[in-house]
């Protein structure tokens, strides 16, 4: 099964992947494009995302899914949806609609890449079990989460195949609840 874990920053994606790998050590873990690109020194990334860096990460994520299309047991930290949600935040600051941007030029490639996934685990912000952390811009995190919800729940970008593949599951709760939820879909 090819699985992607998706959601805003500091929501517990890495923790869920860590718990998953402990239960299923035969799964290959593909790290987040941000860190992979930094490691490869392909780009200099800052904590404040720019549209250019998000597009580069989006392209990398698409390539990552395509390259692992024949793998049977892989879990991805993030997927193309993540970079679209964050790009929506950046474009909103410039009053540009996502569908009128260079991001939308990649939607066909995103749709094709998402078709190579079996399951997307979306971790939304909820009032229950939220992670306490200090952040300089909590409004940005909430805006990104709102965009994730628009994409996953409403498919506002029209990028998901029509036949329900990949399956999208919202994951929330404490660590044990999250991993049990995932196990019920394997």
Short mmCIF file of C-alpha atoms in Angstrom, two decimals:
data_model
loop_
_atom_site.label_atom_id
_atom_site.label_comp_id
_atom_site.label_asym_id
_atom_site.label_seq_id
_atom_site.Cartn_x
_atom_site.Cartn_y
_atom_site.Cartn_z
CA UNK A 1 0.00 0.00 0.00
CA UNK A 2 1.22 3.52 -0.84
CA UNK A 3 0.22 5.97 1.90
CA UNK A 4 0.70 9.72 2.27
CA UNK A 5 0.36 11.63 5.55
CA UNK A 6 -0.87 15.16 5.00
CA UNK A 7 -1.74 18.26 7.01
CA UNK A 8 -0.44 21.53 8.31
CA UNK A 9 2.78 21.88 10.27
CA UNK A 10 2.90 20.76 13.93
CA UNK A 11 -0.13 18.51 13.58
CA UNK A 12 1.60 15.18 14.31
CA UNK A 13 2.43 13.83 10.84
CA UNK A 14 5.97 12.76 11.74
CA UNK A 15 4.79 11.25 15.01
CA UNK A 16 2.12 9.23 13.20
CA UNK A 17 4.71 8.03 10.65
CA UNK A 18 7.09 7.09 13.47
CA UNK A 19 4.35 5.09 15.21
CA UNK A 20 3.37 3.48 11.89
CA UNK A 21 6.94 2.42 11.05
CA UNK A 22 7.28 0.81 14.50
CA UNK A 23 4.25 -1.34 13.69
CA UNK A 24 5.16 -1.90 10.02
CA UNK A 25 8.97 -1.80 9.71
CA UNK A 26 8.84 -3.26 6.19
CA UNK A 27 7.44 0.08 4.94
CA UNK A 28 9.80 2.47 3.20
CA UNK A 29 9.58 6.02 4.61
CA UNK A 30 9.90 8.90 2.15
CA UNK A 31 10.77 12.07 4.04
CA UNK A 32 9.18 15.43 3.46
CA UNK A 33 10.30 17.17 0.23
CA UNK A 34 11.37 20.25 2.23
CA UNK A 35 14.05 18.24 4.06
CA UNK A 36 14.95 16.10 1.07
CA UNK A 37 15.60 19.18 -1.07
CA UNK A 38 17.56 20.82 1.72
CA UNK A 39 19.68 17.67 2.08
CA UNK A 40 20.34 17.61 -1.64
CA UNK A 41 21.17 21.32 -1.48
CA UNK A 42 18.90 21.78 -4.46
CA UNK A 43 17.37 24.82 -2.86
CA UNK A 44 17.84 27.06 0.10
CA UNK A 45 14.66 26.95 2.11
CA UNK A 46 13.56 29.30 4.79
CA UNK A 47 10.90 28.94 7.45
CA UNK A 48 8.83 31.54 5.59
CA UNK A 49 7.68 29.81 2.41
CA UNK A 50 7.68 31.55 -0.93
CA UNK A 51 5.58 30.55 -3.91
CA UNK A 52 8.75 29.54 -5.78
CA UNK A 53 9.93 27.22 -3.00
CA UNK A 54 6.44 25.73 -2.67
CA UNK A 55 6.31 25.05 -6.41
CA UNK A 56 9.69 23.35 -6.22
CA UNK A 57 8.48 21.19 -3.36
CA UNK A 58 5.25 20.45 -5.23
CA UNK A 59 7.22 19.30 -8.29
CA UNK A 60 9.46 17.17 -6.09
CA UNK A 61 6.44 15.59 -4.39
CA UNK A 62 4.88 14.75 -7.77
CA UNK A 63 8.17 13.17 -8.90
CA UNK A 64 8.45 11.29 -5.59
CA UNK A 65 5.02 9.69 -6.05
CA UNK A 66 5.75 8.82 -9.66
CA UNK A 67 9.12 7.25 -8.80
CA UNK A 68 7.56 5.07 -6.09
CA UNK A 69 4.53 4.03 -8.18
CA UNK A 70 5.67 0.40 -8.26
CA UNK A 71 6.61 0.20 -4.57
CA UNK A 72 4.21 -1.91 -2.55
CA UNK A 73 4.95 -0.60 0.97
CA UNK A 74 5.78 3.09 1.20
CA UNK A 75 4.64 5.95 3.40
CA UNK A 76 5.19 9.57 2.36
CA UNK A 77 5.57 12.52 4.69
CA UNK A 78 3.38 14.98 2.76
CA UNK A 79 1.95 14.81 -0.75
CA UNK A 80 1.22 17.37 -3.49
CA UNK A 81 -1.90 18.57 -1.67
CA UNK A 82 0.26 19.99 1.12
CA UNK A 83 2.08 22.33 -1.22
CA UNK A 84 -1.12 23.41 -2.94
CA UNK A 85 -2.68 24.29 0.43
CA UNK A 86 0.35 26.37 1.41
CA UNK A 87 0.51 27.97 -2.05
CA UNK A 88 -3.11 29.02 -1.57
CA UNK A 89 -1.99 30.94 1.54
CA UNK A 90 0.73 32.69 -0.43
CA UNK A 91 -1.53 33.49 -3.36
CA UNK A 92 -4.27 34.76 -1.07
CA UNK A 93 -1.84 37.42 0.19
CA UNK A 94 -1.51 38.63 -3.40
CA UNK A 95 -5.27 38.24 -4.06
CA UNK A 96 -4.66 35.61 -6.74
CA UNK A 97 -7.07 32.69 -7.17
CA UNK A 98 -5.32 29.30 -7.12
CA UNK A 99 -7.01 28.45 -10.43
CA UNK A 100 -5.47 31.51 -12.07
CA UNK A 101 -1.92 30.73 -10.96
CA UNK A 102 1.07 28.73 -12.08
CA UNK A 103 0.09 26.18 -9.43
CA UNK A 104 -3.01 25.24 -11.43
CA UNK A 105 -0.80 24.44 -14.42
CA UNK A 106 0.36 21.41 -12.43
CA UNK A 107 -3.12 20.08 -11.54
CA UNK A 108 -3.10 17.37 -14.25
CA UNK A 109 0.29 16.14 -12.99
CA UNK A 110 -0.98 16.26 -9.41
CA UNK A 111 -4.07 14.24 -10.32
CA UNK A 112 -1.94 11.64 -12.08
CA UNK A 113 0.49 11.41 -9.15
CA UNK A 114 -2.30 11.16 -6.55
CA UNK A 115 -3.71 8.25 -8.55
CA UNK A 116 -0.55 6.33 -7.59
CA UNK A 117 -1.47 6.54 -3.89
CA UNK A 118 -3.81 4.09 -2.18
CA UNK A 119 -4.49 6.10 0.97
CA UNK A 120 -4.10 9.68 2.17
CA UNK A 121 -4.17 10.23 5.92
CA UNK A 122 -5.26 13.83 6.49
CA UNK A 123 -4.62 15.27 9.93
CA UNK A 124 -6.83 18.35 10.41
CA UNK A 125 -6.59 20.79 13.29
CA UNK A 126 -9.20 19.83 15.87
CA UNK A 127 -9.93 21.04 19.37
CA UNK A 128 -9.18 17.60 20.75
CA UNK A 129 -5.59 16.55 21.29
CA UNK A 130 -4.06 19.59 19.66
CA UNK A 131 -0.30 19.79 19.92
CA UNK A 132 1.02 22.57 22.13
CA UNK A 133 3.85 24.50 20.59
CA UNK A 134 5.09 28.04 20.22
CA UNK A 135 4.69 29.56 16.80
CA UNK A 136 5.24 33.08 15.58
CA UNK A 137 2.29 32.98 13.19
CA UNK A 138 -0.61 30.78 14.36
CA UNK A 139 -2.97 32.55 11.93
CA UNK A 140 -0.89 31.19 9.02
CA UNK A 141 -1.20 27.65 10.38
CA UNK A 142 -4.99 28.02 10.73
CA UNK A 143 -5.24 29.46 7.19
CA UNK A 144 -3.25 26.53 5.80
CA UNK A 145 -5.49 24.05 7.67
CA UNK A 146 -8.56 25.80 6.26
CA UNK A 147 -7.12 25.34 2.76
CA UNK A 148 -6.39 21.66 3.42
CA UNK A 149 -10.02 21.20 4.47
CA UNK A 150 -11.29 22.98 1.33
CA UNK A 151 -9.18 20.72 -0.86
CA UNK A 152 -9.88 17.41 0.92
CA UNK A 153 -13.49 17.93 1.88
CA UNK A 154 -14.72 20.02 -1.06
CA UNK A 155 -12.15 19.21 -3.80
CA UNK A 156 -12.10 22.90 -4.74
CA UNK A 157 -9.18 22.30 -7.11
CA UNK A 158 -10.84 19.33 -8.85
CA UNK A 159 -7.70 17.22 -8.55
CA UNK A 160 -8.99 13.94 -7.18
CA UNK A 161 -9.90 11.13 -9.54
CA UNK A 162 -13.65 10.57 -9.71
CA UNK A 163 -13.66 6.93 -8.66
CA UNK A 164 -12.64 7.41 -5.01
CA UNK A 165 -8.96 6.63 -5.38
CA UNK A 166 -6.95 7.34 -3.33
CA UNK A 167 -9.08 6.86 -0.26
CA UNK A 168 -8.86 9.91 2.02
CA UNK A 169 -9.17 9.35 5.75
CA UNK A 170 -9.24 12.09 8.39
CA UNK A 171 -7.13 11.09 11.35
CA UNK A 172 -7.39 12.68 14.79
CA UNK A 173 -7.14 11.76 18.42
CA UNK A 174 -4.24 10.69 20.57
CA UNK A 175 -1.33 8.63 19.25
CA UNK A 176 -2.93 5.27 20.02
CA UNK A 177 -6.26 6.27 18.47
CA UNK A 178 -4.51 7.53 15.34
CA UNK A 179 -2.49 4.38 14.74
CA UNK A 180 -5.52 2.15 15.42
CA UNK A 181 -7.52 4.14 12.89
CA UNK A 182 -4.79 3.65 10.29
CA UNK A 183 -4.57 -0.07 11.05
CA UNK A 184 -8.29 -0.45 10.41
CA UNK A 185 -7.74 0.65 6.78
CA UNK A 186 -4.78 -1.59 5.98
#
